[in-house]
mmCIF file of C-alpha atoms and ligand atoms in Angstrom:
data_model
loop_
_atom_site.group_PDB
_atom_site.id
_atom_site.type_symbol
_atom_site.label_atom_id
_atom_site.label_comp_id
_atom_site.label_asym_id
_atom_site.label_seq_id
_atom_site.Cartn_x
_atom_site.Cartn_y
_atom_site.Cartn_z
ATOM 1 C CA MET A 1 2.869 107.424 92.773
ATOM 2 C CA ASN A 2 4.663 104.949 94.900
ATOM 3 C CA ASN A 3 8.044 103.013 93.942
ATOM 4 C CA ASP A 4 6.796 99.935 92.970
ATOM 5 C CA GLU A 5 4.779 101.759 89.769
ATOM 6 C CA LYS A 6 8.024 103.131 89.112
ATOM 7 C CA SER A 7 11.107 102.415 86.284
ATOM 8 C CA PRO A 8 14.504 102.134 87.500
ATOM 9 C CA TYR A 9 15.300 105.138 86.375
ATOM 10 C CA GLU A 10 12.816 107.609 87.634
ATOM 11 C CA ILE A 11 13.734 106.115 90.996
ATOM 12 C CA LYS A 12 17.197 106.235 90.434
ATOM 13 C CA SER A 13 16.817 109.738 90.006
ATOM 14 C CA THR A 14 14.773 111.021 92.371
ATOM 15 C CA GLU A 15 17.191 109.695 94.587
ATOM 16 C CA LEU A 16 19.647 111.412 93.006
ATOM 17 C CA ALA A 17 18.358 114.995 92.626
ATOM 18 C CA SER A 18 18.140 116.798 95.970
ATOM 19 C CA ALA A 19 21.666 117.922 95.876
ATOM 20 C CA ALA A 20 23.359 118.012 93.069
ATOM 21 C CA VAL A 21 24.077 121.061 91.358
ATOM 22 C CA TRP A 22 24.068 121.561 87.730
ATOM 23 C CA HIS A 23 27.813 123.436 87.146
ATOM 24 C CA ASN A 24 28.148 124.586 83.353
ATOM 25 C CA MET A 25 31.334 124.087 81.680
ATOM 26 C CA LYS A 26 33.089 126.944 79.478
ATOM 27 C CA ILE A 27 33.526 124.971 76.292
ATOM 28 C CA THR A 28 30.459 123.880 75.505
ATOM 29 C CA PRO A 29 30.348 120.449 72.574
ATOM 30 C CA ALA A 30 29.620 122.407 69.680
ATOM 31 C CA GLN A 31 33.166 123.923 70.717
ATOM 32 C CA ARG A 32 34.629 120.078 71.318
ATOM 33 C CA ALA A 33 33.460 118.514 68.143
ATOM 34 C CA ALA A 34 34.646 122.270 66.027
ATOM 35 C CA LEU A 35 37.567 121.043 67.677
ATOM 36 C CA LEU A 36 37.983 117.945 66.033
ATOM 37 C CA GLN A 37 36.087 118.948 62.836
ATOM 38 C CA GLN A 38 33.593 116.439 62.851
ATOM 39 C CA LYS A 39 29.969 115.373 63.978
ATOM 40 C CA PRO A 40 29.980 113.377 66.810
ATOM 41 C CA CYS A 41 26.859 110.519 67.428
ATOM 42 C CA CYS A 42 26.163 107.823 68.754
ATOM 43 C CA ILE A 43 26.562 104.578 67.009
ATOM 44 C CA TRP A 44 24.142 101.859 68.788
ATOM 45 C CA LEU A 45 24.185 98.701 67.891
ATOM 46 C CA THR A 46 21.451 95.846 69.566
ATOM 47 C CA GLY A 47 21.045 92.443 68.529
ATOM 48 C CA LEU A 48 21.148 88.880 69.968
ATOM 49 C CA SER A 49 24.498 87.313 71.390
ATOM 50 C CA GLY A 50 26.468 86.002 68.600
ATOM 51 C CA ALA A 51 24.770 88.498 65.593
ATOM 52 C CA GLY A 52 27.854 90.045 65.189
ATOM 53 C CA LYS A 53 27.223 93.438 67.167
ATOM 54 C CA SER A 54 31.333 92.928 68.692
ATOM 55 C CA THR A 55 32.934 92.226 65.191
ATOM 56 C CA ILE A 56 30.994 95.145 63.941
ATOM 57 C CA ALA A 57 31.594 97.363 66.068
ATOM 58 C CA ASN A 58 35.068 97.125 65.730
ATOM 59 C CA ALA A 59 34.857 97.000 62.415
ATOM 60 C CA LEU A 60 33.438 100.235 62.608
ATOM 61 C CA ASP A 61 35.509 101.545 64.974
ATOM 62 C CA ALA A 62 38.848 100.748 62.966
ATOM 63 C CA LEU A 63 37.508 102.372 59.507
ATOM 64 C CA LEU A 64 36.264 105.483 61.502
ATOM 65 C CA HIS A 65 39.612 105.611 62.854
ATOM 66 C CA ASN A 66 41.635 104.944 59.512
ATOM 67 C CA GLN A 67 39.526 107.546 58.237
ATOM 68 C CA GLY A 68 40.695 109.865 60.155
ATOM 69 C CA LYS A 69 37.821 110.361 62.639
ATOM 70 C CA LYS A 70 37.822 110.287 66.474
ATOM 71 C CA SER A 71 35.648 107.498 67.086
ATOM 72 C CA PHE A 72 35.459 105.077 70.549
ATOM 73 C CA LEU A 73 34.184 101.649 71.082
ATOM 74 C CA LEU A 74 31.901 100.795 74.409
ATOM 75 C CA ASP A 75 31.504 96.622 73.999
ATOM 76 C CA GLY A 76 29.186 94.971 76.585
ATOM 77 C CA ASP A 77 31.273 92.295 77.256
ATOM 78 C CA ASN A 78 34.349 94.524 77.805
ATOM 79 C CA LEU A 79 32.349 97.194 80.773
ATOM 80 C CA ARG A 80 30.763 93.952 82.610
ATOM 81 C CA HIS A 81 34.594 93.209 83.165
ATOM 82 C CA GLY A 82 34.626 96.680 84.943
ATOM 83 C CA LEU A 83 32.160 99.548 85.058
ATOM 84 C CA ASN A 84 29.402 97.068 85.443
ATOM 85 C CA LYS A 85 31.270 94.229 86.741
ATOM 86 C CA ASP A 86 28.614 94.628 90.029
ATOM 87 C CA LEU A 87 25.556 93.938 87.431
ATOM 88 C CA GLY A 88 24.090 90.639 86.822
ATOM 89 C CA MET A 89 20.891 90.360 83.510
ATOM 90 C CA SER A 90 17.874 89.841 85.764
ATOM 91 C CA GLU A 91 15.336 93.197 84.266
ATOM 92 C CA SER A 92 17.086 95.573 86.597
ATOM 93 C CA ASP A 93 20.449 95.387 86.718
ATOM 94 C CA ARG A 94 19.902 95.420 82.559
ATOM 95 C CA ALA A 95 18.163 98.193 82.924
ATOM 96 C CA GLU A 96 20.844 99.783 84.868
ATOM 97 C CA ASN A 97 23.886 98.203 82.435
ATOM 98 C CA ILE A 98 21.854 100.159 79.740
ATOM 99 C CA ARG A 99 21.856 103.273 81.450
ATOM 100 C CA ARG A 100 24.944 103.519 83.201
ATOM 101 C CA VAL A 101 26.487 102.934 79.473
ATOM 102 C CA GLY A 102 24.621 105.658 77.880
ATOM 103 C CA GLU A 103 25.851 108.130 80.095
ATOM 104 C CA VAL A 104 28.974 107.501 79.288
ATOM 105 C CA ALA A 105 28.448 107.272 75.871
ATOM 106 C CA LYS A 106 26.743 110.611 76.075
ATOM 107 C CA LEU A 107 29.905 111.997 77.973
ATOM 108 C CA LEU A 108 32.114 110.585 75.232
ATOM 109 C CA VAL A 109 30.055 112.525 72.367
ATOM 110 C CA ASP A 110 30.154 115.670 74.415
ATOM 111 C CA ALA A 111 33.722 114.975 74.456
ATOM 112 C CA GLY A 112 33.617 115.153 70.706
ATOM 113 C CA LEU A 113 33.369 111.201 69.596
ATOM 114 C CA ILE A 114 31.978 109.216 67.849
ATOM 115 C CA VAL A 115 30.907 106.302 69.786
ATOM 116 C CA VAL A 116 30.101 102.901 69.004
ATOM 117 C CA CYS A 117 28.192 101.016 71.100
ATOM 118 C CA ALA A 118 27.436 97.412 70.724
ATOM 119 C CA PHE A 119 24.806 96.128 73.402
ATOM 120 C CA ILE A 120 22.124 93.361 73.362
ATOM 121 C CA SER A 121 20.121 95.904 75.168
ATOM 122 C CA PRO A 122 17.016 93.803 74.666
ATOM 123 C CA TYR A 123 14.371 95.737 76.435
ATOM 124 C CA ARG A 124 13.064 98.770 74.190
ATOM 125 C CA ARG A 125 12.166 100.967 76.878
ATOM 126 C CA ASP A 126 15.653 100.954 77.965
ATOM 127 C CA ARG A 127 17.018 101.212 74.400
ATOM 128 C CA GLN A 128 14.452 104.149 74.373
ATOM 129 C CA MET A 129 15.449 105.673 77.168
ATOM 130 C CA VAL A 130 19.705 105.981 75.525
ATOM 131 C CA ARG A 131 18.198 107.439 72.700
ATOM 132 C CA SER A 132 16.148 110.009 74.550
ATOM 133 C CA ILE A 133 19.290 111.224 76.387
ATOM 134 C CA PHE A 134 20.265 112.361 73.233
ATOM 135 C CA GLY A 135 19.775 115.181 70.876
ATOM 136 C CA HIS A 136 17.867 114.109 67.503
ATOM 137 C CA GLY A 137 20.075 113.079 65.153
ATOM 138 C CA ASN A 138 22.724 112.430 67.466
ATOM 139 C CA PHE A 139 21.701 108.656 68.295
ATOM 140 C CA ILE A 140 22.256 105.695 65.663
ATOM 141 C CA GLU A 141 20.317 102.656 66.546
ATOM 142 C CA VAL A 142 21.227 99.971 64.279
ATOM 143 C CA PHE A 143 19.281 96.438 64.551
ATOM 144 C CA VAL A 144 22.071 93.603 63.903
ATOM 145 C CA ASP A 145 19.268 90.842 62.540
ATOM 146 C CA THR A 146 20.973 87.949 62.713
ATOM 147 C CA PRO A 147 18.322 85.066 63.084
ATOM 148 C CA LEU A 148 18.745 83.260 66.441
ATOM 149 C CA ASP A 149 19.427 79.445 64.439
ATOM 150 C CA VAL A 150 22.360 81.053 62.786
ATOM 151 C CA CYS A 151 23.414 83.691 66.219
ATOM 152 C CA GLU A 152 23.382 79.863 68.204
ATOM 153 C CA SER A 153 24.912 77.837 65.323
ATOM 154 C CA ARG A 154 27.875 80.385 65.563
ATOM 155 C CA ASP A 155 28.184 80.409 69.012
ATOM 156 C CA PRO A 156 30.833 82.207 69.617
ATOM 157 C CA LYS A 157 31.341 82.445 73.228
ATOM 158 C CA GLY A 158 29.974 78.447 73.900
ATOM 159 C CA LEU A 159 26.594 80.409 75.547
ATOM 160 C CA TYR A 160 23.909 79.269 73.358
ATOM 161 C CA LYS A 161 25.032 75.535 74.713
ATOM 162 C CA LYS A 162 25.419 76.735 78.752
ATOM 163 C CA ALA A 163 21.833 78.662 78.160
ATOM 164 C CA ARG A 164 21.112 75.403 76.566
ATOM 165 C CA GLN A 165 21.765 73.443 79.136
ATOM 166 C CA GLY A 166 20.381 75.650 81.872
ATOM 167 C CA ILE A 167 23.408 76.385 82.890
ATOM 168 C CA LEU A 168 23.358 80.241 81.779
ATOM 169 C CA LYS A 169 19.712 81.602 83.433
ATOM 170 C CA ASN A 170 18.380 84.934 81.609
ATOM 171 C CA PHE A 171 19.489 84.115 78.292
ATOM 172 C CA THR A 172 18.178 86.466 75.453
ATOM 173 C CA GLY A 173 16.507 84.692 73.137
ATOM 174 C CA VAL A 174 16.433 81.290 74.812
ATOM 175 C CA SER A 175 15.318 82.132 78.562
ATOM 176 C CA ASP A 176 14.904 85.868 78.161
ATOM 177 C CA PRO A 177 13.287 87.857 75.302
ATOM 178 C CA TYR A 178 14.418 89.452 72.891
ATOM 179 C CA GLU A 179 12.240 93.063 71.880
ATOM 180 C CA ALA A 180 13.300 93.702 68.379
ATOM 181 C CA PRO A 181 13.404 97.936 67.579
ATOM 182 C CA GLN A 182 10.274 99.012 65.601
ATOM 183 C CA SER A 183 12.040 101.899 63.619
ATOM 184 C CA PRO A 184 15.550 101.350 63.905
ATOM 185 C CA GLU A 185 18.150 104.351 61.978
ATOM 186 C CA LEU A 186 19.153 101.153 60.019
ATOM 187 C CA THR A 187 18.701 96.915 60.254
ATOM 188 C CA ILE A 188 21.189 94.649 58.648
ATOM 189 C CA ASP A 189 20.914 91.186 58.444
ATOM 190 C CA THR A 190 24.924 89.297 59.062
ATOM 191 C CA SER A 191 23.781 86.267 58.004
ATOM 192 C CA ARG A 192 23.131 87.736 54.444
ATOM 193 C CA TYR A 193 26.507 90.120 53.865
ATOM 194 C CA SER A 194 30.033 89.852 55.095
ATOM 195 C CA VAL A 195 30.920 91.756 58.366
ATOM 196 C CA GLU A 196 32.852 94.365 55.634
ATOM 197 C CA GLU A 197 29.439 95.187 53.496
ATOM 198 C CA CYS A 198 27.595 95.291 56.995
ATOM 199 C CA THR A 199 29.926 97.481 58.199
ATOM 200 C CA THR A 200 30.146 99.700 54.889
ATOM 201 C CA GLN A 201 26.297 99.821 55.115
ATOM 202 C CA ILE A 202 26.285 101.512 59.110
ATOM 203 C CA PHE A 203 29.477 103.955 57.090
ATOM 204 C CA LYS A 204 27.066 105.181 54.546
ATOM 205 C CA ILE A 205 24.398 106.622 56.483
ATOM 206 C CA LEU A 206 26.884 108.823 58.670
ATOM 207 C CA SER A 207 26.571 112.445 58.189
ATOM 208 C CA LEU A 208 30.550 112.789 59.615
HETATM 209 P P1 LIG B 1 28.129 89.799 69.361
HETATM 210 O O1 LIG B 1 28.650 90.464 69.727
HETATM 211 O O2 LIG B 1 26.948 90.535 69.301
HETATM 212 O O3 LIG B 1 27.475 89.248 70.468
HETATM 213 P P2 LIG B 1 30.434 88.749 68.023
HETATM 214 O O4 LIG B 1 30.697 89.833 67.235
HETATM 215 O O5 LIG B 1 31.045 88.637 69.099
HETATM 216 O O6 LIG B 1 28.442 88.755 68.131
HETATM 217 O O7 LIG B 1 29.918 86.973 67.895
HETATM 218 C C1 LIG B 1 29.640 87.524 65.967
HETATM 219 C C2 LIG B 1 30.450 85.529 65.141
HETATM 220 O O8 LIG B 1 29.222 85.824 63.722
HETATM 221 C C3 LIG B 1 31.977 85.929 64.997
HETATM 222 O O9 LIG B 1 32.530 84.576 64.841
HETATM 223 C C4 LIG B 1 32.031 86.580 63.534
HETATM 224 O O10 LIG B 1 33.370 86.434 63.135
HETATM 225 C C5 LIG B 1 31.060 85.566 63.080
HETATM 226 N N1 LIG B 1 30.324 86.320 62.094
HETATM 227 C C6 LIG B 1 30.455 85.518 60.725
HETATM 228 N N2 LIG B 1 29.346 86.594 60.021
HETATM 229 C C7 LIG B 1 29.666 87.720 59.945
HETATM 230 C C8 LIG B 1 29.050 89.010 60.171
HETATM 231 N N3 LIG B 1 28.580 89.300 58.479
HETATM 232 N N4 LIG B 1 29.150 90.208 60.607
HETATM 233 C C9 LIG B 1 29.436 89.918 62.283
HETATM 234 N N5 LIG B 1 30.066 88.354 62.638
HETATM 235 C C10 LIG B 1 29.982 87.601 61.932
#
């Protein structure tokens, strides 16, 4: 198989596989979770821009925090200011964006946290790759299934307008595809339910 036929993940792992040795840790993820008295997991919100991912992820993080749970929020826009600021919106950059975030989320889950992730993550393959990093039951995919016309009428960041004007390229839903999840753990429609109701729907399926 040549590099043209490989996914971005395979190419990267091949390049890196040569020298790194795995060091076992004295303290296991299970011990860390036990200390925090919770069941760590990754809650992954996917959907169009303006669907409500950041809003709901923030509300869920706050709900968990107020319930005494140790949670953390990873937001796509925020990480593009730092860890992923070198990445654009091409398909391969989006794959790398999601790969990095998935690895960070896994580290945080191994540290014992309940991690809430809000990323458009439009490609099924990328989301499947993140799911495969986690153990069974530790990855909860939530499809924030807000219709495109609703997202566009909200346009909280003015991005749809710019995308329609051709100022923004590779814009999901306008000039780039969004591959809807086929079997997410949960689907929520923010055009029918309030932020609080959507947040509660997610909270209810968690076994913490
Ligand atoms: P995304 O992170 O998916 O790009 P945002 O959370 O930034 O979306 O923006 C969603 C917008 O929709 C916000 O202005 C929010 O107030 C509004 N909104 C209206 N109803 C809801 C709802 N039920 N759930 C989430 N957001 C909602």
